[in-house]
Coordinates of C-alpha atoms and ligand atoms in Angstrom, one line a residue:
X1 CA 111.8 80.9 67.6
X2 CA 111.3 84.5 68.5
X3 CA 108.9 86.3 67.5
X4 CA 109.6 89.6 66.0
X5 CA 108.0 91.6 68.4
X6 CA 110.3 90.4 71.1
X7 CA 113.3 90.6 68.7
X8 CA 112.1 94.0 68.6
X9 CA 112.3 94.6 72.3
X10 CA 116.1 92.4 72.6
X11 CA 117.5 94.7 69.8
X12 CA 116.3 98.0 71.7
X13 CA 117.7 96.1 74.7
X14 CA 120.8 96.2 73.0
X15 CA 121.0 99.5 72.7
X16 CA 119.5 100.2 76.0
X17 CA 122.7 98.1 77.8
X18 CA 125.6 100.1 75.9
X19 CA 124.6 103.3 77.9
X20 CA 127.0 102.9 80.8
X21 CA 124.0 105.0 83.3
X22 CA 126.2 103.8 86.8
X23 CA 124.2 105.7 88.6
X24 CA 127.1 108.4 89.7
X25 CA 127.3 109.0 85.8
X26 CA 124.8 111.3 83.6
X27 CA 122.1 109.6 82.2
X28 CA 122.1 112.6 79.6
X29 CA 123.2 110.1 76.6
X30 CA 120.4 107.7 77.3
X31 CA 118.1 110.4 77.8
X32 CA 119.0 112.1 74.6
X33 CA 118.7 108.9 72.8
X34 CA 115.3 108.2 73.9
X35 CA 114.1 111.6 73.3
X36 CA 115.4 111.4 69.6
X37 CA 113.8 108.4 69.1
X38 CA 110.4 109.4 70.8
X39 CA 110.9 112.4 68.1
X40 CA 111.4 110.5 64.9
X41 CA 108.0 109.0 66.1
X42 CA 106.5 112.2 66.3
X43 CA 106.5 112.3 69.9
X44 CA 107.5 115.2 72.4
X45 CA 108.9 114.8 75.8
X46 CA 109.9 116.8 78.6
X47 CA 112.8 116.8 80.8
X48 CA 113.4 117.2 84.5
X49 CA 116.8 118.0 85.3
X50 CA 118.7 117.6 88.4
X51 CA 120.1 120.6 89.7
X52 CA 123.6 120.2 88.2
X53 CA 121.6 119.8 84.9
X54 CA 124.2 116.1 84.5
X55 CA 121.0 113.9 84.8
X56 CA 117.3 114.0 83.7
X57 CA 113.7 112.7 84.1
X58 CA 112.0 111.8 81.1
X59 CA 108.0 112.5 80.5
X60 CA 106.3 111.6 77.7
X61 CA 102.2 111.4 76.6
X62 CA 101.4 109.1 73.8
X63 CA 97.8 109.3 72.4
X64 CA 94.8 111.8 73.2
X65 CA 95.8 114.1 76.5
X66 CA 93.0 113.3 78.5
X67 CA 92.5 112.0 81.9
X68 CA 92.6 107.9 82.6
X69 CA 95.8 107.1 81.1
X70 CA 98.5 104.4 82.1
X71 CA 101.5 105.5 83.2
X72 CA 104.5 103.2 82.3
X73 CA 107.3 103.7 84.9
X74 CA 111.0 103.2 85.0
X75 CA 114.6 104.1 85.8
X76 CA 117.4 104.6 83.3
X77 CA 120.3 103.9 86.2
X78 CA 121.9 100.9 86.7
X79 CA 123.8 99.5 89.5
X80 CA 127.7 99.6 89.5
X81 CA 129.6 96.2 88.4
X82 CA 132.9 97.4 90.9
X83 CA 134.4 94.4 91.9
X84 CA 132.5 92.2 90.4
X85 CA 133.3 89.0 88.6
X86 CA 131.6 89.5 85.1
X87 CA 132.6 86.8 82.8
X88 CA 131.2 88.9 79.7
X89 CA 131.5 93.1 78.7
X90 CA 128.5 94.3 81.3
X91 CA 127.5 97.3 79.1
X92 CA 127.3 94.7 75.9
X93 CA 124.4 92.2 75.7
X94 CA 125.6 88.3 75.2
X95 CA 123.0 86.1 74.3
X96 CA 123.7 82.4 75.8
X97 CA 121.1 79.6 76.2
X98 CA 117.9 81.4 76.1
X99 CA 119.4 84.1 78.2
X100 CA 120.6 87.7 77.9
X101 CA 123.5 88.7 79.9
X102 CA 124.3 92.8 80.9
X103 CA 123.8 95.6 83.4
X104 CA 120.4 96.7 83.8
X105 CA 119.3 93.3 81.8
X106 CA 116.4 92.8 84.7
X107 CA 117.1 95.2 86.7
X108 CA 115.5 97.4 84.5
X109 CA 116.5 98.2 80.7
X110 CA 114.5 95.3 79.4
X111 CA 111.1 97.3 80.8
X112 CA 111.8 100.4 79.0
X113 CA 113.4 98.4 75.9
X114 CA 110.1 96.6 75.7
X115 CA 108.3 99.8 75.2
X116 CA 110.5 101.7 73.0
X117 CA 110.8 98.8 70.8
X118 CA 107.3 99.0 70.1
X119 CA 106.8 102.6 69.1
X120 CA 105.4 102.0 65.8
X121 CA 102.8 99.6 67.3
X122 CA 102.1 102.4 70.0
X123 CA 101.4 105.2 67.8
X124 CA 99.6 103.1 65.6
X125 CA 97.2 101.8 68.0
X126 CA 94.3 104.2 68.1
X127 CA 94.4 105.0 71.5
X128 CA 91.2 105.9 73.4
X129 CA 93.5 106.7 76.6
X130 CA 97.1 107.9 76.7
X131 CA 99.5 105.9 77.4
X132 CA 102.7 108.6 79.5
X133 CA 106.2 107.2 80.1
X134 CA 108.1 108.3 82.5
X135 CA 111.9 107.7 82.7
X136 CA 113.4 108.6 85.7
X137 CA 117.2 108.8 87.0
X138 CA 119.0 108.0 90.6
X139 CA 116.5 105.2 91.3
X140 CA 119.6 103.1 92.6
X141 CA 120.5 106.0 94.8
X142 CA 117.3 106.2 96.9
X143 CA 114.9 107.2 94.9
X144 CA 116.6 110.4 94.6
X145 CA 115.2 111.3 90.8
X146 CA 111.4 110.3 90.7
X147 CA 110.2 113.3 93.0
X148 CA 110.1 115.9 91.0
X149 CA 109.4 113.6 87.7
X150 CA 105.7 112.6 89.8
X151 CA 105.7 116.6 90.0
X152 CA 106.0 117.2 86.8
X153 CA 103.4 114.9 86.3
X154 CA 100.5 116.5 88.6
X155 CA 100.9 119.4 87.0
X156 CA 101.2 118.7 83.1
X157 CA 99.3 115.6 83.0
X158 CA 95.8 114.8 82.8
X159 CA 95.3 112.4 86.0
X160 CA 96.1 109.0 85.0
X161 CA 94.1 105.9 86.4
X162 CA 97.2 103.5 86.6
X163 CA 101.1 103.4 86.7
X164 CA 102.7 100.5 86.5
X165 CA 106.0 100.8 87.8
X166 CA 108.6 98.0 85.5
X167 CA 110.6 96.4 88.1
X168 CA 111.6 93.0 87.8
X169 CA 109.0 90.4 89.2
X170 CA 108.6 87.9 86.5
X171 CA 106.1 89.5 85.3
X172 CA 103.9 89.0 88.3
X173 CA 101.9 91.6 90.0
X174 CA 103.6 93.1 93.6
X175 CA 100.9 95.4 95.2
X176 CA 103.1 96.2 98.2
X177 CA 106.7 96.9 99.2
X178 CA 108.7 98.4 102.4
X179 CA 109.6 101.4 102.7
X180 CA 113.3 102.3 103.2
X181 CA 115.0 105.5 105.5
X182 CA 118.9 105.7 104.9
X183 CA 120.5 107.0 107.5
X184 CA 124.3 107.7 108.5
X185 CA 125.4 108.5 112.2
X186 CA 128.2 110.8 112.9
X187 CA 130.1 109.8 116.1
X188 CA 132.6 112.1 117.1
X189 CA 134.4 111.0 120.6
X190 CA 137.5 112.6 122.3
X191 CA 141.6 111.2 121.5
X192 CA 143.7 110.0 124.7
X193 CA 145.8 107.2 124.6
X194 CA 143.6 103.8 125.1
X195 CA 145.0 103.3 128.4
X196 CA 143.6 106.6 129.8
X197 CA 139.9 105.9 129.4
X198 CA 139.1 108.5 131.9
X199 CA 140.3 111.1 130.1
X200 CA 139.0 110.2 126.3
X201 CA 135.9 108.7 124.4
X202 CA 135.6 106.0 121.9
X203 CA 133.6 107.0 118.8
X204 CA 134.2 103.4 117.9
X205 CA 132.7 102.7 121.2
X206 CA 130.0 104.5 121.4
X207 CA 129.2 103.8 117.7
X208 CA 129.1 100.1 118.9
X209 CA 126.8 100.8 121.5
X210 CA 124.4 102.8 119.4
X211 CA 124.3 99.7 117.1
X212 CA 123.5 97.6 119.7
X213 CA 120.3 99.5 120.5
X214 CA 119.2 99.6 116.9
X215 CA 119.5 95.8 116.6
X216 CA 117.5 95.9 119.6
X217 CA 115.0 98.0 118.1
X218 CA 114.9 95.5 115.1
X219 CA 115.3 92.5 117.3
X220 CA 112.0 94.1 119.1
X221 CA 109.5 94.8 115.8
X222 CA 110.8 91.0 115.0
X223 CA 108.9 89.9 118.4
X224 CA 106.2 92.8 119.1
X225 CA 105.3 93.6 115.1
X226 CA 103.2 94.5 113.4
X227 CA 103.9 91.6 111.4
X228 CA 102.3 91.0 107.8
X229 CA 102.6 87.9 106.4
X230 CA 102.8 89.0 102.5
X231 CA 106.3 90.0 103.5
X232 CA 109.8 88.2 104.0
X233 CA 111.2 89.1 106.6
X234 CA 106.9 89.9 107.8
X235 CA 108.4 93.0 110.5
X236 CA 110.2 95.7 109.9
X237 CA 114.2 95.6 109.8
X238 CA 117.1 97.9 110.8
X239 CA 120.6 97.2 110.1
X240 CA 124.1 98.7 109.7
X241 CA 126.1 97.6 106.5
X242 CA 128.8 100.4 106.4
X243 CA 131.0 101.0 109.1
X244 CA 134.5 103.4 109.3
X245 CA 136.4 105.1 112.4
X246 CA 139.5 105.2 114.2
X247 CA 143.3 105.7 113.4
X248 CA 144.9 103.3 115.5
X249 CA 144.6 100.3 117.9
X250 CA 145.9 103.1 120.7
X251 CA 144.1 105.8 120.4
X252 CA 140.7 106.1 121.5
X253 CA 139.0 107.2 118.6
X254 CA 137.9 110.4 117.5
X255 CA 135.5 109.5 114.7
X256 CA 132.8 107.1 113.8
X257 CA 130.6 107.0 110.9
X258 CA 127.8 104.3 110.3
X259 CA 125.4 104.0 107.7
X260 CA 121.6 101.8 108.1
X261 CA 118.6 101.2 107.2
X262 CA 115.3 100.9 108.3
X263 CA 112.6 98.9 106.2
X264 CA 109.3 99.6 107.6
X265 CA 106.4 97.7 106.5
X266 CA 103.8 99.7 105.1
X267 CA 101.6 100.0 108.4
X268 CA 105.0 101.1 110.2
X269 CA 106.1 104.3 111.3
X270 CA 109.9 104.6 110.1
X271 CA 109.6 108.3 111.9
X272 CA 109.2 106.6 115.0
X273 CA 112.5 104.2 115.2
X274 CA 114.7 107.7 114.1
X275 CA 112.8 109.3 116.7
X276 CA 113.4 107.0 119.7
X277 CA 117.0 106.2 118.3
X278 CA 117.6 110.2 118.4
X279 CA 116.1 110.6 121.6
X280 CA 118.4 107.9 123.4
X281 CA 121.4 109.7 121.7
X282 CA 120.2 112.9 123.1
X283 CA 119.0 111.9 126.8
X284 CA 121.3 109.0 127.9
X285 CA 124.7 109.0 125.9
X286 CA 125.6 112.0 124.6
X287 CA 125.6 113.8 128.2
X288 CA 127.9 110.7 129.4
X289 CA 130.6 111.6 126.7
X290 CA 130.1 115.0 127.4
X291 CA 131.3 115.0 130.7
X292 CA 134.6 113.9 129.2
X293 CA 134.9 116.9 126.7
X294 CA 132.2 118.9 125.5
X295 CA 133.2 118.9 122.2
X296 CA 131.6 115.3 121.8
X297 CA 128.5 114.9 119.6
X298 CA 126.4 112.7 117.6
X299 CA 124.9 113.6 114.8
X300 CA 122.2 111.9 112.5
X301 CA 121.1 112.4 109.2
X302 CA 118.2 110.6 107.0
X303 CA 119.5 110.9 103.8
X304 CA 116.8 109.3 101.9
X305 CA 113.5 107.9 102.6
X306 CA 111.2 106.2 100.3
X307 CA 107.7 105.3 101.5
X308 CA 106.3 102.2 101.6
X309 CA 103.5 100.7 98.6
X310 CA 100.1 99.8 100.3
X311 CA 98.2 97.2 99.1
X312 CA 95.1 98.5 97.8
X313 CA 93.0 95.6 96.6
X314 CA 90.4 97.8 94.7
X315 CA 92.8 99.8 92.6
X316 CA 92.5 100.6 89.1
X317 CA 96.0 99.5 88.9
X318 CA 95.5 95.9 90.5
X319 CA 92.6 95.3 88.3
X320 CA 94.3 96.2 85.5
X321 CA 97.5 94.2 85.7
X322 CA 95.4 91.2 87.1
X323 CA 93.5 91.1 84.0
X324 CA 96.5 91.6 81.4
X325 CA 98.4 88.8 83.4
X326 CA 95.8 86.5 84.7
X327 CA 97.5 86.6 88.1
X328 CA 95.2 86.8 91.3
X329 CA 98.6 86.1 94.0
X330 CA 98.2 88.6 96.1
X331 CA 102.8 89.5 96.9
X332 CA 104.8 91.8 98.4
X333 CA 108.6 92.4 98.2
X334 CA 110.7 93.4 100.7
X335 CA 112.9 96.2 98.2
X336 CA 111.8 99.5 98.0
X337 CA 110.9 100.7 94.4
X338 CA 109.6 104.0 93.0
X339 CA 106.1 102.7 93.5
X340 CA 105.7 103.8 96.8
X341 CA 106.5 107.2 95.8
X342 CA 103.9 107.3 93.1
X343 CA 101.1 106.0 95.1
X344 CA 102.0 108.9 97.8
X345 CA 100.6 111.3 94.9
X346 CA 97.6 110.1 94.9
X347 CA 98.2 107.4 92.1
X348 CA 97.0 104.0 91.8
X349 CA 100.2 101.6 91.9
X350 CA 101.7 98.1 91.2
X351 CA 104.9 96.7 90.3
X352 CA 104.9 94.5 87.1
X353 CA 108.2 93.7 84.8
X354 CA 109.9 91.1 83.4
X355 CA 113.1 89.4 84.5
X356 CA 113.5 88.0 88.2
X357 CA 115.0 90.7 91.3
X358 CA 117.0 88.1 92.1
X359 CA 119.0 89.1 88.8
X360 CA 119.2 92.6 90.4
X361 CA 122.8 93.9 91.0
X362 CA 124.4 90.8 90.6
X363 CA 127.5 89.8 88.3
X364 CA 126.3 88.4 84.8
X365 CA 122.9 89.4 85.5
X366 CA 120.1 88.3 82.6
X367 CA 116.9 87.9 81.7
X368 CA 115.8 85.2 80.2
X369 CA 114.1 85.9 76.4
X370 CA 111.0 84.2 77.9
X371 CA 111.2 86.9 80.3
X372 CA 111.1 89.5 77.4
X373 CA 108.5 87.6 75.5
X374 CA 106.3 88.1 78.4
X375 CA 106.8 91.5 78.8
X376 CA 106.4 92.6 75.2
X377 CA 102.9 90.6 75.1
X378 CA 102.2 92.5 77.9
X379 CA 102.7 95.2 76.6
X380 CA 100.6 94.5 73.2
X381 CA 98.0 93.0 75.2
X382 CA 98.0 96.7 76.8
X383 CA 97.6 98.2 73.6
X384 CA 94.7 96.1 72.4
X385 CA 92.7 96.9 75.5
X386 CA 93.2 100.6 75.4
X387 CA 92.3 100.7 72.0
X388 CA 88.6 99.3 72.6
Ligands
LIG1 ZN1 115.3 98.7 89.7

């Protein structure tokens, strides 16, 4: 049997899931449910919107506005389902042995549902310390959303002592994660016909090459470090996933585009892999293709970066999720997360939700309604303990 505080949280879940927030869609609907409903408890929010005004941040402050609350963290967006094999509608919750299928399921609808299914017991709960939400879009999209949210929040709010950030991790606490810088290199080469290699240059080529020296770079933090064993892989990574150029199997090519990654651990310098990748560009292969024809070039761009999450042993958010979930494992993850971004302004950090990551982004992705029983004692257990 369920109890009817987590029936609570799976019927909000409901809800939650029929927003179709893909994150290339508004999240406008979802946000303008939640407001509504905040409302109708006789709480105010603010919004952040992006600058096409299609998507929005969502801050809230539940109890007395004064300093040493608990921020509870989140993103509305969900990952696409494109070519996927769902067996069941993604956007409609199906409940099948103990589990609950849908988008955003784990990954991370269940976090907010938890806590909007339990706004009656919120307000009710004779807060000594406030408890702020803060809903934030383009998570899925590199962190693109949460900046000016954590903004918003150093200016309006009373400095917090904790944000928990609701990412799926079985309700364990994760003190640490990598940082991630997307990238995406430009190649542009010089057409001849592929038997004339004298007289044109391969983007295609040259792209290749320039992947090469990145897995080199990756295959060297693999051997040299830093290493740190709360992580899997315990170095820092680069790779290239995306990949497009060239017209034909004659034509030396003319452009190459590749997209990668770099996941620094926390006591890494991303900066420093861009750097030495840019300066190799620069000094050694761009003045080769140049002598060809000067109209050759690479160019790179970071699109996003994300720092890392530190593990900070002493923090008022490690103590407090250690004492709410009993769990003294010290674990890092090897995704990047909003966290990171968050402890960057100066706030004290840890990842804590229900549902497993390994849910994340897959077809027929659930959590399990253990998963949500877990979080929405969490959650009450929260309650009780900022109501002493
Ligand atoms: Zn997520």
């Amino acid at each position: 049997m369920t109890d009817a505080a987590t029936q609570k949280s799976i019927a909000m879940l409901e809800k939650l899931v029929a927003f179709d927030t893909v994150s290339r869609n508004s999240n406008l609907a979802f946000i303008t449910f939640v407001g509504d409903l905040l409302r109708s408890h006789g709480i105010e929010s603010r919004l952040v919107h992006n600058t096409e005004e299609t998507k929005a941040n969502l801050l809230a402050t539940i109890g007395p506005r004064i300093k040493g609350g608990v921020v509870l963290s989140g993103h509305t967006d969900v990952v696409p389902v494109d070519d996927q094999d769902w067996h069941t509608n993604p956007f409609a919750v199906v409940e099948k042995d103990g589990l609950l299928y849908g988008r955003g399921t784990a990954d991370m609808k269940a976090f907010l549902a938890i806590i909007l299914g339990a706004l009656d017991d919120i307000v009710k709960a004779d807060l000594k310390t406030p408890i702020h939400l803060a809903f934030s879009y383009d998570e899925e999209v590199g962190c693109a959303g949460v900046p000016s949210l954590i903004r918003l929040l150093e200016r309006e709010v009373p400095t917090p002592r904790a944000v928990i950030v609701g990412e799926p991790t079985d309700m364990k606490v994760v003190s640490a994660h990598k940082g991630i810088t997307a990238v995406r290199t430009t190649v542009t080469g010089h057409e001849a016909h592929s038997s004339q290699i004298h007289r044109g240059v391969s983007a295609v080529m040259v792209a290749a090459e320039l992947i090469q020296f990145l897995q080199n770079m990756s295959a060297e933090a693999a051997a040299k470090g830093p290493h740190n064993v709360l992580f899997e892989p315990t170095h820092t990574t680069i790779t290239v996933n995306h990949i497009t150029g060239g017209t034909a199997l004659n034509i030396m090519a003319r452009h190459c585009t590749f997209q990668w990654d770099i996941r620094a651990l926390p006591e890494d310098n991303s900066a420093a892999y861009l750097e030495r990748f840019n300066t190799y560009c620069r000094d050694i292969v761009i003045p080769r293709m140049r002598k060809i024809s000067s109209n050759c070039d690479i160019e790179t761009v970071p699109r996003t970066s994300t720092p890392a999450l530190r593990l900070d042993r002493e923090s008022e958010a490690e103590q407090l999720c250690r004492a709410l979930t009993g769990d003294n494992v010290t674990r890092a993850v090897a995704f990047a997360a909003e966290a990171g971004l968050f402890q960057q302004g100066g706030l004290s950090t840890v990842i804590c939700g229900p549902g497993s990551i390994t849910q994340a982004h897959q077809p027929n992705e659930f959590i399990s309604v253990a998963q949500v029983a877990a979080g929405t004692r969490f959650l009450h257990d929260l309650l009780k303990m900022m109501s002493r």
